Tab-separated table of C-alpha atoms in Angstrom:
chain	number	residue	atom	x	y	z
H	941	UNK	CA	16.986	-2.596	-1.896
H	942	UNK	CA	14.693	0.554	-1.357
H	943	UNK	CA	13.287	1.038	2.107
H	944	UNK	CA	10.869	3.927	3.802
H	945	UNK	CA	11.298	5.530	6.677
H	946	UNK	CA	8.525	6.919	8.754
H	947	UNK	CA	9.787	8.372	11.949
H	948	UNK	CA	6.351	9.414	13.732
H	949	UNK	CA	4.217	5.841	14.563
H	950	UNK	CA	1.616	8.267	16.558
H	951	UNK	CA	0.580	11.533	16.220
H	952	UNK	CA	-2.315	13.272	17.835
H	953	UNK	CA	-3.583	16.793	17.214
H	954	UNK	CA	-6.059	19.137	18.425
H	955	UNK	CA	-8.446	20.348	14.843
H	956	UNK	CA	-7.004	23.365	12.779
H	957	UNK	CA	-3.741	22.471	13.835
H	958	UNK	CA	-0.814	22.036	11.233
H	959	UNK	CA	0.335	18.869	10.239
H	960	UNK	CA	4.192	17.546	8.569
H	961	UNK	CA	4.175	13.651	8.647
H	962	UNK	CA	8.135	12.812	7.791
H	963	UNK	CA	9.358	10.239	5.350
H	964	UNK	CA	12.396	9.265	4.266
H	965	UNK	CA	13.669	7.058	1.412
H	966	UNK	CA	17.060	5.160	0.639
H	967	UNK	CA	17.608	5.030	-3.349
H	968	UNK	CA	19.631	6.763	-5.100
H	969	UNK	CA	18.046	6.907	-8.223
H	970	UNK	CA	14.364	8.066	-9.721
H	971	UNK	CA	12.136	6.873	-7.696
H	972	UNK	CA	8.044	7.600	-7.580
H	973	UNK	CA	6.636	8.593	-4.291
H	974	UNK	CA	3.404	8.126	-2.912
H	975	UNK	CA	1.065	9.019	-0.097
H	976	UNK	CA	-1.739	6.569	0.735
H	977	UNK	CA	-4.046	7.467	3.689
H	978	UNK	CA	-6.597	4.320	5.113
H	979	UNK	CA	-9.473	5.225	7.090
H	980	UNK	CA	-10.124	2.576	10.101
H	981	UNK	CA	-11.707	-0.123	8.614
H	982	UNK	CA	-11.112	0.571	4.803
H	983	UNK	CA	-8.486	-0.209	2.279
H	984	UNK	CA	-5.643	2.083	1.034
H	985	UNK	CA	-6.608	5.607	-0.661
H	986	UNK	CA	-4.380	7.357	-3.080
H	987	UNK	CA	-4.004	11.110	-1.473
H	988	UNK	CA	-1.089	12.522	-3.968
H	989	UNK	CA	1.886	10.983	-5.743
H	990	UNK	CA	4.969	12.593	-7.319
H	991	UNK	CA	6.542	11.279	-10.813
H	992	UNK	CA	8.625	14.175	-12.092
H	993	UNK	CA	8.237	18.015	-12.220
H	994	UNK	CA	7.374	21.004	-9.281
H	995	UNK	CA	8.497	19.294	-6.228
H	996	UNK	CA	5.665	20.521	-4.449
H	997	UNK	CA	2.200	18.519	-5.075
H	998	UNK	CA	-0.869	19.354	-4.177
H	999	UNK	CA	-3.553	16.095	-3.320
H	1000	UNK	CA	-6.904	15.386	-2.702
H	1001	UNK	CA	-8.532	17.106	0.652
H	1002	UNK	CA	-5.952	19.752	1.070
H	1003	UNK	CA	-2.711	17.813	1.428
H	1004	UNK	CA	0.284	18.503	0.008
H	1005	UNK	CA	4.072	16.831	-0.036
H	1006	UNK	CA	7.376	18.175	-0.798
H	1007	UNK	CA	10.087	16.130	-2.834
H	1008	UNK	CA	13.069	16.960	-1.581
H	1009	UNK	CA	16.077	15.015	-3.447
H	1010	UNK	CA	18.699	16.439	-1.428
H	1011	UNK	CA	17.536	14.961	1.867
H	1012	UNK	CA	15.654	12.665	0.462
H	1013	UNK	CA	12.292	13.115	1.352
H	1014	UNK	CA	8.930	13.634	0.723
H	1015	UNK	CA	7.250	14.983	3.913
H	1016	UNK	CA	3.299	15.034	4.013
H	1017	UNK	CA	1.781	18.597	5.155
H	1018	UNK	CA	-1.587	20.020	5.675
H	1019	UNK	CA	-1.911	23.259	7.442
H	1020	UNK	CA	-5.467	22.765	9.198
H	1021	UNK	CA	-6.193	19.308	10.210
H	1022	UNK	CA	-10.234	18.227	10.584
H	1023	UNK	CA	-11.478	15.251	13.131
H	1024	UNK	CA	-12.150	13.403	9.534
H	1025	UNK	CA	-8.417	13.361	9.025
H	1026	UNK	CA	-7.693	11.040	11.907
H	1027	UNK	CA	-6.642	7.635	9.593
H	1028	UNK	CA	-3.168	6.007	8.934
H	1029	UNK	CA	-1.157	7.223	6.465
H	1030	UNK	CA	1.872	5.672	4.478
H	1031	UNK	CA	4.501	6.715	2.656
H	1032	UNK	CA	5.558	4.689	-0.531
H	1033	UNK	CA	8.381	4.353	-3.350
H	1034	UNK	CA	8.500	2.851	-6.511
H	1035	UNK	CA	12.448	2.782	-7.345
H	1036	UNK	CA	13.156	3.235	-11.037
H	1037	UNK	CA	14.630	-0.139	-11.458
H	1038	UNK	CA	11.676	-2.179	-10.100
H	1039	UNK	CA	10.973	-4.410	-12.917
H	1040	UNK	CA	8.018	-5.674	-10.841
H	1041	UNK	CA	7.154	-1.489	-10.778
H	1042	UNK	CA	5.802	-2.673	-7.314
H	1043	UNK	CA	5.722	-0.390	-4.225
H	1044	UNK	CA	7.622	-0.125	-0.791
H	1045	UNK	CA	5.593	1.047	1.868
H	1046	UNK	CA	7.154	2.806	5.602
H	1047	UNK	CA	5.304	1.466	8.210
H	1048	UNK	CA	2.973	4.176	8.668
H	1049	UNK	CA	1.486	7.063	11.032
H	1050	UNK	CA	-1.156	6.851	12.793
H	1051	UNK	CA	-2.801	10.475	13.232
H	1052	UNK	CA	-5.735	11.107	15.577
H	1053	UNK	CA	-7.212	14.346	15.607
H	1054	UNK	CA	-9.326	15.787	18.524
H	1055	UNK	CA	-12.384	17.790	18.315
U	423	UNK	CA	-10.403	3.806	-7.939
U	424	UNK	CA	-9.643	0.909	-10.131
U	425	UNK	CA	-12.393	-1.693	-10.262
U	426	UNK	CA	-10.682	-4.490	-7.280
U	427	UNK	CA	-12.353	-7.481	-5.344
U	428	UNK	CA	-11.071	-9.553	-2.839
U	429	UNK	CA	-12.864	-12.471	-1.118
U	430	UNK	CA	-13.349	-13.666	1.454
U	431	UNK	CA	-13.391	-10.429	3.251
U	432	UNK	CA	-13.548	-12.131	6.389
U	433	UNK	CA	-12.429	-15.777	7.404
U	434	UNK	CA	-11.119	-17.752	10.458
U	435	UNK	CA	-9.586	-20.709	9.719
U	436	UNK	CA	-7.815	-23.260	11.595
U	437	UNK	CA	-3.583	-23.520	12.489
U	438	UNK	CA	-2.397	-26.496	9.070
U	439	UNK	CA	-5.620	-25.851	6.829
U	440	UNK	CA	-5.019	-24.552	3.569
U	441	UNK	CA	-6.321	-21.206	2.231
U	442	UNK	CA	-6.746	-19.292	-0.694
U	443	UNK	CA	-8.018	-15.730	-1.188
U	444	UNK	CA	-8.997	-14.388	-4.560
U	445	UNK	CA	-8.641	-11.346	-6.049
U	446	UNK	CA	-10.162	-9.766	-8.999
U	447	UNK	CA	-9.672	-6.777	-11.234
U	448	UNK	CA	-11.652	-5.339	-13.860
U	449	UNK	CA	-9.194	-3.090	-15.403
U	450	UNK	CA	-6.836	-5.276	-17.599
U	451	UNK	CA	-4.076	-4.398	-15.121
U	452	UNK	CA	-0.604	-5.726	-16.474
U	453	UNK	CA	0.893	-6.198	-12.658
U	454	UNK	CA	-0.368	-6.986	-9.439
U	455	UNK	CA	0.118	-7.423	-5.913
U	456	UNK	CA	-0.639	-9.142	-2.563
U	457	UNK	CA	0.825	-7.368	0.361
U	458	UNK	CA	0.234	-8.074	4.161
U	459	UNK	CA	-0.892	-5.687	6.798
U	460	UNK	CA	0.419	-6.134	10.388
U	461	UNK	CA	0.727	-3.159	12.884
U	462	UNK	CA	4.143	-1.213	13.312
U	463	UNK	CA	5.407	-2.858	9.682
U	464	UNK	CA	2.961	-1.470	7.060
U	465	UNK	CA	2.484	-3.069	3.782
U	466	UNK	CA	4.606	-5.948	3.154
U	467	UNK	CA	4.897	-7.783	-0.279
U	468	UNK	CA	4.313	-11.125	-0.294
U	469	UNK	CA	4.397	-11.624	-4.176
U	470	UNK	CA	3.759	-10.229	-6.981
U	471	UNK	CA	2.736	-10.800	-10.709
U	472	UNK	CA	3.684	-8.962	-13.998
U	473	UNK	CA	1.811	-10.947	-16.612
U	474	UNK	CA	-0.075	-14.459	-16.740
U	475	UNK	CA	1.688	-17.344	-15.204
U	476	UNK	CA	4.094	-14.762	-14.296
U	477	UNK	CA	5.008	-14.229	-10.654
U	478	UNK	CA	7.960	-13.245	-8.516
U	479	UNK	CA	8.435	-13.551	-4.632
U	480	UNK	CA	8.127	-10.297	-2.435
U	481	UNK	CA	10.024	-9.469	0.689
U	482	UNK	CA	7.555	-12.182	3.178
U	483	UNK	CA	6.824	-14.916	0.423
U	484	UNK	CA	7.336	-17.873	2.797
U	485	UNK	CA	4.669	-19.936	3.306
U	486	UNK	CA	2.699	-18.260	0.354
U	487	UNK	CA	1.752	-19.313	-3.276
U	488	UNK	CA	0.379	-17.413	-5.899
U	489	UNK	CA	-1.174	-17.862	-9.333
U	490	UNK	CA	-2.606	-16.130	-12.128
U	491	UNK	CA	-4.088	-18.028	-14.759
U	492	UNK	CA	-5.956	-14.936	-15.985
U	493	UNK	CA	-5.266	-11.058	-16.354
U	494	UNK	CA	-8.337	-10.322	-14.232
U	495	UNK	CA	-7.089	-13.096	-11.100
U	496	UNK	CA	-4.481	-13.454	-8.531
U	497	UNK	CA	-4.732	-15.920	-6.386
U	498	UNK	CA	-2.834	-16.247	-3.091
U	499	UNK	CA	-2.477	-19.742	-0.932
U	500	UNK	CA	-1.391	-20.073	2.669
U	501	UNK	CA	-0.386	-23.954	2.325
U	502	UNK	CA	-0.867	-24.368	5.802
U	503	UNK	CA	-2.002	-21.757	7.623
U	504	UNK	CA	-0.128	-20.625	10.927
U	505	UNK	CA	-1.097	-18.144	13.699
U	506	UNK	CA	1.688	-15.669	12.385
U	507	UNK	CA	-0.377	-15.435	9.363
U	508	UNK	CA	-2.672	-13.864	10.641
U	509	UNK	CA	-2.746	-10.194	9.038
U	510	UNK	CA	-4.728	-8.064	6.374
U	511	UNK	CA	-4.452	-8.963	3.183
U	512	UNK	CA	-4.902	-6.351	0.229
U	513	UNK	CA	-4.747	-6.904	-3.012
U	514	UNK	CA	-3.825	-4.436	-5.927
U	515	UNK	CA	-2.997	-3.618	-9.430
U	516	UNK	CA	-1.295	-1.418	-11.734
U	517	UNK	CA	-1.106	-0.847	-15.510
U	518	UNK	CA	1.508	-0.055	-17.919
U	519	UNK	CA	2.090	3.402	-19.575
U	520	UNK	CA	2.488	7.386	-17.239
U	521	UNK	CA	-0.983	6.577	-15.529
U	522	UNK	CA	0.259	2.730	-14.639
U	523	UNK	CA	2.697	4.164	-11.631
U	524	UNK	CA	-0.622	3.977	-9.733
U	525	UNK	CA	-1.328	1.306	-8.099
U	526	UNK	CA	-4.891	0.801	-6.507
U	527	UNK	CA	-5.953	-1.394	-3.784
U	528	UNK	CA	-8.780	-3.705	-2.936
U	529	UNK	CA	-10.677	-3.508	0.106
U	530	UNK	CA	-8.619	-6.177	2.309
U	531	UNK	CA	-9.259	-9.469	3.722
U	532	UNK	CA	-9.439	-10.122	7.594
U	533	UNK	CA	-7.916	-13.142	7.772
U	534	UNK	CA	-7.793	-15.030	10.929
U	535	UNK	CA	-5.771	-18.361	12.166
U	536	UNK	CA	-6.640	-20.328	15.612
């Protein structure tokens, strides 16, 4: 079975800092990756997904995440946080065998920023 | 983001009553979903549905029920309701085709057991 891997529960940073938020996947095979960001309060947001192509993809509100098969991972980066960035945010993978096509989530990162 | 409702949004309910929360979609979604919320685990999948009348059991199905007699609704029944059920419940859908590896999520319901 496909699991994800989120190794930082907390982070906090000061604004215009950079941010990498790790995650780590265990299948073998294609897989789909997503990163969904909830604000407190509000229900799961799509920020970027991957499907095939450039590793490197570029999301809504200036994020970006790198595929990397070798390791596998698909690390979330932005390189100037804002205070309107503090939310959780998980990582997700749709194996390519899923016959449901349903998603596995890590069990997420919870980023405050400070003004 | 895809057309999803979910109600109640909020409901307290009493440990052995039974409880169902709906969820709609507007967008002829093929598949979805009911997942559970709880802090330090994510989003779990309770169960799931790729078609009418067609479900399948997720990774934390016990004590859970689902049904879809429609495209549009999912149901999802705690048969009776414990305190450990207590969680966030979202809802969400996918289609079929490149743009169906999306899925999209409703707006959660608070669901609490005393």
């Amino acid at each position: 079975a496909q699991s994800v891997s989120q190794h930082n529960h907390h982070v906090i940073l000061s604004e215009a800092a950079s941010l990498e938020l790790g995650c780590n996947y265990s299948y073998g095979g294609t897989v789909n990756l997503f990163w969904y960001v909830q604000y407190p309060g509000q229900h799961l947001q799509l920020l970027l997904k991957y499907f095939s192509g450039d590793p490197l993809v570029k999301g809504i509100k200036g994020f970006e995440a790198e595929f990397i098969k070798s390791k596998f991972s698909f690390n979330l980066r932005k390189p100037s946080v804002q205070w309107s960035d503090t939310a959780e945010y998980f990582c997700a993978v749709n194996a390519g065998n899923n016959a449901g096509n349903m998603l596995t989530f890590g069990g997420g990162t919870r980023l405050m920023v400070k003004p | 983001d895809a057309g999803i409702t979910q109600s109640p949004r909020h409901k307290v309910t009493e440990t052995g009553t039974p409880v169902t929360l709906r969820c709609h979609q507007t967008e002829n979604h093929r598949y979805m979903y009911w997942y559970r919320q709880d802090p330090g685990h994510g989003l779990r999948l309770i169960h799931y549905s790729y078609g009418v009348k067609d479900t399948d059991k997720g990774e934390v199905s016990d004590g859970y029920s689902v049904s879809r007699s429609k495209t549009e609704d999912f149901l999802l029944t705690l048969e009776s309701a414990t305190s450990s059920q207590t969680s966030v419940y979202f809802c969400a859908s996918r289609g079929t085709g490149f743009s169906g590896n999306t899925i999209y999520f409703g707006e959660g319901s608070w669901l609490t057991v005393v």
